[in-house]
CSV table of C-alpha atoms in Angstrom, one decimal:
chain,number,residue,atom,x,y,z
A,98,MET,CA,2.8,-9.6,3.8
A,99,ALA,CA,3.0,-6.7,6.2
A,100,SER,CA,-0.1,-6.0,8.1
A,101,VAL,CA,-1.8,-2.6,8.1
A,102,ASN,CA,-1.0,-2.1,11.7
A,103,GLU,CA,2.7,-2.7,10.9
A,104,ILE,CA,2.6,-0.2,8.1
A,105,LEU,CA,0.9,2.4,10.3
A,106,THR,CA,3.9,2.3,12.8
A,107,THR,CA,5.6,4.4,10.1
A,108,HIS,CA,3.2,5.7,7.5
A,109,THR,CA,0.2,8.0,8.0
A,110,ALA,CA,-3.3,6.5,7.8
A,111,ASP,CA,-4.2,9.0,5.0
A,112,TYR,CA,-1.3,7.9,2.9
A,113,TRP,CA,-2.1,4.2,3.4
A,114,HIS,CA,-5.7,4.8,2.6
A,115,ALA,CA,-4.8,6.5,-0.7
A,116,LEU,CA,-2.5,3.6,-1.6
A,117,ASP,CA,-5.0,0.9,-0.6
A,118,ASN,CA,-7.8,2.6,-2.6
A,119,LEU,CA,-5.5,3.6,-5.5
A,120,THR,CA,-6.4,7.3,-5.1
A,121,LEU,CA,-3.0,8.9,-5.0
A,122,SER,CA,-2.9,12.1,-7.1
A,123,PRO,CA,-1.2,12.0,-10.5
A,124,LYS,CA,1.5,14.3,-9.1
A,125,ASP,CA,2.2,11.9,-6.2
A,126,CYS,CA,2.4,8.9,-8.6
A,127,ARG,CA,4.8,10.8,-10.8
A,128,LYS,CA,7.1,11.4,-7.8
A,129,ILE,CA,7.1,7.7,-7.1
A,130,GLY,CA,7.7,6.9,-10.8
A,131,LEU,CA,5.5,3.8,-11.0
A,132,PRO,CA,1.9,3.4,-12.1
A,133,MET,CA,-0.3,2.4,-9.2
A,134,SER,CA,-2.2,-0.9,-9.2
A,135,LYS,CA,-3.4,-3.4,-6.6
A,136,GLU,CA,-0.7,-5.8,-7.7
A,137,LEU,CA,2.0,-3.1,-7.0
A,138,ILE,CA,0.6,-2.3,-3.6
A,139,ASP,CA,0.5,-6.0,-2.7
A,140,ARG,CA,4.1,-6.3,-3.9
A,141,GLU,CA,5.1,-3.4,-1.6
A,142,ARG,CA,3.4,-5.1,1.4
A,143,LEU,CA,5.3,-8.3,0.5
A,144,VAL,CA,8.6,-6.4,0.4
A,145,VAL,CA,7.9,-4.8,3.8
A,146,GLY,CA,6.7,-8.1,5.3
A,147,ALA,CA,9.9,-9.8,4.0
A,148,THR,CA,12.1,-7.3,5.8
A,149,ILE,CA,10.2,-7.7,9.0
A,150,GLU,CA,10.5,-11.5,8.7
A,151,CYS,CA,14.2,-11.2,7.9
A,152,ALA,CA,14.6,-9.2,11.1
A,153,LYS,CA,13.1,-11.9,13.2
A,154,PHE,CA,15.2,-14.6,11.5
A,155,ALA,CA,18.3,-12.5,12.1
A,156,LEU,CA,17.5,-12.4,15.9
A,157,ASN,CA,17.8,-16.2,15.9
A,158,ASP,CA,20.4,-16.8,13.2
A,159,GLY,CA,22.6,-13.7,13.3
A,160,ILE,CA,22.0,-12.5,9.8
A,161,SER,CA,19.2,-12.7,7.2
A,162,LEU,CA,19.2,-11.4,3.6
A,163,SER,CA,16.2,-10.2,1.5
A,164,THR,CA,16.3,-10.3,-2.3
A,165,SER,CA,14.3,-7.1,-2.2
A,166,GLY,CA,13.8,-4.1,0.1
A,167,GLY,CA,15.7,-1.0,0.9
A,168,THR,CA,12.9,1.4,-0.2
A,169,HIS,CA,14.6,4.3,1.5
A,170,HIS,CA,13.0,7.2,-0.4
A,171,ALA,CA,9.5,6.6,1.1
A,172,PHE,CA,8.3,9.2,3.7
A,173,ALA,CA,5.5,9.0,6.3
A,174,ASP,CA,3.0,10.5,3.9
A,175,SER,CA,4.5,10.1,0.4
A,176,GLY,CA,6.8,8.1,-1.8
A,177,GLU,CA,9.3,8.9,-4.4
A,178,GLY,CA,12.2,7.4,-6.4
A,179,PHE,CA,10.5,4.1,-7.0
A,180,CYS,CA,9.8,3.7,-3.2
A,181,ILE,CA,6.3,3.5,-1.8
A,182,LEU,CA,6.5,2.0,1.7
A,183,ASN,CA,9.7,2.3,3.7
A,184,ASP,CA,10.5,-1.3,4.6
A,185,ILE,CA,13.5,-0.7,6.8
A,186,CYS,CA,11.8,2.0,8.9
A,187,VAL,CA,8.7,-0.1,9.3
A,188,ALA,CA,10.7,-3.1,10.3
A,189,SER,CA,12.7,-0.9,12.7
A,190,ASN,CA,9.6,0.4,14.3
A,191,VAL,CA,8.1,-3.0,14.6
A,192,LEU,CA,11.2,-4.3,16.4
A,193,LEU,CA,11.2,-1.4,18.8
A,194,LYS,CA,7.5,-1.6,19.5
A,195,GLU,CA,7.7,-5.4,20.2
A,196,GLY,CA,10.8,-4.9,22.4
A,197,LEU,CA,12.9,-7.1,20.1
A,198,ALA,CA,15.6,-4.4,19.7
A,199,LYS,CA,16.5,-1.2,21.7
A,200,ARG,CA,19.1,0.5,19.5
A,201,ILE,CA,19.1,0.1,15.8
A,202,LEU,CA,21.7,1.2,13.2
A,203,ILE,CA,20.5,1.7,9.6
A,204,LEU,CA,23.7,1.4,7.6
A,205,ASP,CA,22.8,2.8,4.1
A,206,LEU,CA,25.5,2.3,1.5
A,207,ASP,CA,23.3,2.8,-1.5
A,208,VAL,CA,24.7,5.6,-3.8
A,209,HIS,CA,21.6,7.7,-3.1
A,210,GLN,CA,21.0,9.2,0.3
A,211,GLY,CA,18.0,7.6,2.1
A,212,ASN,CA,16.0,10.8,2.5
A,213,GLY,CA,13.0,8.8,3.7
A,214,ASN,CA,15.1,7.1,6.4
A,215,ALA,CA,16.6,10.4,7.5
A,216,SER,CA,13.2,12.1,7.7
A,217,LEU,CA,11.3,9.2,9.4
A,218,MET,CA,14.0,8.6,12.1
A,219,ALA,CA,15.0,12.2,12.7
A,220,ASN,CA,13.5,12.3,16.1
A,221,ASN,CA,14.0,8.7,17.1
A,222,ALA,CA,16.9,8.5,19.6
A,223,ASN,CA,16.8,4.7,19.4
A,224,VAL,CA,17.7,4.6,15.7
A,225,PHE,CA,21.0,5.9,14.1
A,226,VAL,CA,21.0,6.4,10.4
A,227,MET,CA,24.5,6.3,8.7
A,228,SER,CA,24.3,7.1,5.0
A,229,MET,CA,27.3,7.1,2.6
A,230,HIS,CA,26.2,8.4,-0.7
A,231,GLY,CA,27.0,10.6,-3.8
A,232,GLU,CA,27.1,14.2,-2.7
A,233,LYS,CA,25.8,15.6,-6.0
A,234,ASN,CA,23.4,12.7,-6.7
A,235,TYR,CA,19.7,12.2,-6.1
A,236,PRO,CA,18.0,13.3,-3.9
A,237,TYR,CA,19.0,16.9,-4.4
A,238,HIS,CA,17.5,18.0,-1.1
A,239,LYS,CA,18.9,15.7,1.5
A,240,PRO,CA,17.4,15.8,5.0
A,241,ARG,CA,20.1,15.4,7.6
A,242,SER,CA,20.9,11.8,8.8
A,243,ASN,CA,22.7,11.1,12.0
A,244,LEU,CA,25.8,10.7,9.9
A,245,ASP,CA,26.0,11.7,6.2
A,246,ILE,CA,29.2,10.9,4.4
A,247,ASN,CA,29.1,12.8,1.1
A,248,LEU,CA,31.1,11.2,-1.8
A,249,PRO,CA,32.4,13.3,-4.7
A,250,ASP,CA,31.7,12.1,-8.2
A,251,GLY,CA,34.3,9.5,-9.3
A,252,THR,CA,35.2,8.2,-5.9
A,253,GLY,CA,37.1,4.9,-6.3
A,254,ASP,CA,37.8,1.8,-4.3
A,255,ASP,CA,40.6,3.1,-2.0
A,256,ASP,CA,38.9,6.4,-0.9
A,257,TYR,CA,35.5,4.7,-0.5
A,258,LEU,CA,36.8,1.9,1.6
A,259,SER,CA,39.0,4.2,3.7
A,260,LEU,CA,36.0,6.3,4.6
A,261,LEU,CA,33.9,3.3,5.4
A,262,LYS,CA,36.6,1.7,7.6
A,263,TYR,CA,37.1,4.9,9.4
A,264,HIS,CA,33.5,5.8,10.2
A,265,LEU,CA,31.7,2.5,10.7
A,266,PRO,CA,33.7,1.3,13.8
A,267,LYS,CA,33.3,4.8,15.4
A,268,VAL,CA,29.5,4.6,14.9
A,269,LEU,CA,29.3,1.1,16.3
A,270,ASP,CA,31.4,2.1,19.3
A,271,ASP,CA,29.6,5.4,20.0
A,272,PHE,CA,26.0,4.3,19.3
A,273,ASN,CA,26.4,0.7,20.5
A,274,PRO,CA,23.5,-0.8,18.5
A,275,ASP,CA,21.9,-4.1,19.2
A,276,PHE,CA,20.5,-4.6,15.7
A,277,VAL,CA,21.6,-3.5,12.2
A,278,PHE,CA,19.8,-3.0,8.9
A,279,TYR,CA,22.3,-2.9,6.1
A,280,GLN,CA,21.2,-1.4,2.7
A,281,ALA,CA,23.7,-3.0,0.3
A,282,GLY,CA,23.0,-1.0,-2.9
A,283,VAL,CA,25.2,-1.9,-5.9
A,284,ASP,CA,24.6,1.4,-7.7
A,285,VAL,CA,28.1,2.4,-6.5
A,286,LEU,CA,29.6,0.3,-9.3
A,287,ALA,CA,31.4,2.2,-12.0
A,288,ASP,CA,29.1,0.7,-14.7
A,289,ASP,CA,26.0,2.1,-13.0
A,290,ARG,CA,23.9,4.5,-15.1
A,291,LEU,CA,22.8,6.5,-12.0
A,292,GLY,CA,25.7,6.1,-9.7
A,293,ARG,CA,28.6,8.4,-10.6
A,294,ILE,CA,30.9,6.4,-8.2
A,295,ASN,CA,33.6,4.2,-9.5
A,296,LEU,CA,33.8,1.1,-7.4
A,297,THR,CA,35.1,-2.0,-9.1
A,298,MET,CA,33.6,-5.4,-8.5
A,299,ASN,CA,36.6,-6.2,-6.3
A,300,GLY,CA,36.0,-3.0,-4.4
A,301,LEU,CA,32.3,-4.0,-3.9
A,302,TYR,CA,33.5,-7.4,-2.6
A,303,GLU,CA,35.8,-5.7,-0.1
A,304,ARG,CA,33.0,-3.5,1.0
A,305,GLU,CA,30.7,-6.4,1.6
A,306,ARG,CA,33.4,-8.5,3.3
A,307,TYR,CA,34.3,-5.7,5.6
A,308,VAL,CA,30.8,-4.8,6.6
A,309,ILE,CA,29.6,-8.3,7.1
A,310,GLU,CA,32.6,-9.5,9.0
A,311,THR,CA,32.6,-6.4,11.2
A,312,LEU,CA,29.0,-6.9,12.2
A,313,PHE,CA,29.4,-10.6,12.6
A,314,ASN,CA,32.4,-10.3,14.8
A,315,ARG,CA,30.4,-7.9,17.1
A,316,ARG,CA,27.6,-10.4,17.2
A,317,LEU,CA,25.1,-7.9,15.8
A,318,PRO,CA,21.9,-9.4,14.3
A,319,THR,CA,21.8,-8.0,10.8
A,320,VAL,CA,19.3,-7.7,7.9
A,321,VAL,CA,20.7,-7.1,4.4
A,322,THR,CA,18.4,-5.4,1.8
A,323,MET,CA,19.4,-5.1,-1.8
A,324,GLY,CA,18.8,-1.4,-2.6
A,325,GLY,CA,19.6,0.1,-6.0
A,326,GLY,CA,21.5,-1.1,-9.1
A,327,TYR,CA,21.1,0.4,-12.5
A,328,ALA,CA,23.9,-0.9,-14.7
A,329,PRO,CA,22.9,-1.3,-18.4
A,330,ASP,CA,23.8,-4.9,-18.3
A,331,ILE,CA,21.5,-6.8,-16.0
A,332,ASP,CA,24.1,-9.5,-15.5
A,333,VAL,CA,26.3,-6.8,-13.8
A,334,ILE,CA,23.4,-6.0,-11.4
A,335,VAL,CA,22.9,-9.6,-10.5
A,336,GLN,CA,26.6,-10.2,-10.1
A,337,GLY,CA,26.8,-7.2,-7.8
A,338,HIS,CA,23.9,-8.2,-5.6
A,339,SER,CA,25.2,-11.7,-5.4
A,340,VAL,CA,28.4,-10.6,-3.8
A,341,VAL,CA,27.0,-10.1,-0.4
A,342,PHE,CA,25.3,-13.5,-0.5
A,343,GLY,CA,28.6,-15.1,-1.3
A,344,VAL,CA,30.3,-13.3,1.5
A,345,VAL,CA,27.7,-14.4,4.0
A,346,LYS,CA,27.8,-18.0,2.8
A,347,ALA,CA,31.5,-18.2,3.0
A,348,LEU,CA,31.5,-16.7,6.5
A,349,PHE,CA,29.0,-19.3,7.8
A,350,LEU,CA,30.8,-22.2,6.1
A,351,LYS,CA,34.0,-21.4,8.0
């Protein structure tokens, strides 16, 4: 579970106090989209703590995957879009504060732009946020990331993968990170209720294979978080999220 001091590397004391005491306004709760409870706040602390722990495992093992995380719509003093605490930004700030990383890439391939990531890291020269997302999808106001790749509705495998394979190596070469957080949302699948992007499961596999192998070959410690997935059939969501685990397993069994 993330400590209060870890949370306060990223979120304001007033916001944390309101969460901890369950005193968020009804309006703020509606923005988040979840009813507040002690159990929910404890869960959020566990999610953040898991991402921090994954980061420390990745420093030793090369890669670590969380079965949660990627709450990229949480801001310093508010949450929205089912996100309360921003686990990736907290973990990034903890790594930087403890001197465990110097230059962090947040690679966000969830279909929704990580507006919280963009806002929280806007003035942090040690963090580069690359977001590849639906241009007309939520959030409707998108703060500028270091690199925003806007995808038109209906983007399919070929165009999606071409853009990714063009931009990611350039970012890695130019920014030269020593640590990566990879937000592996599966709401890019064609079946997703909220995605509006048309990746097939084969396209998703190629995305995960390309990203993981690219980062692995550059010896970049990497944390993978799950991000979004909203297909009507929960089996599709599970299958989609399992793809990246299978890619990592196959890579390490070579």
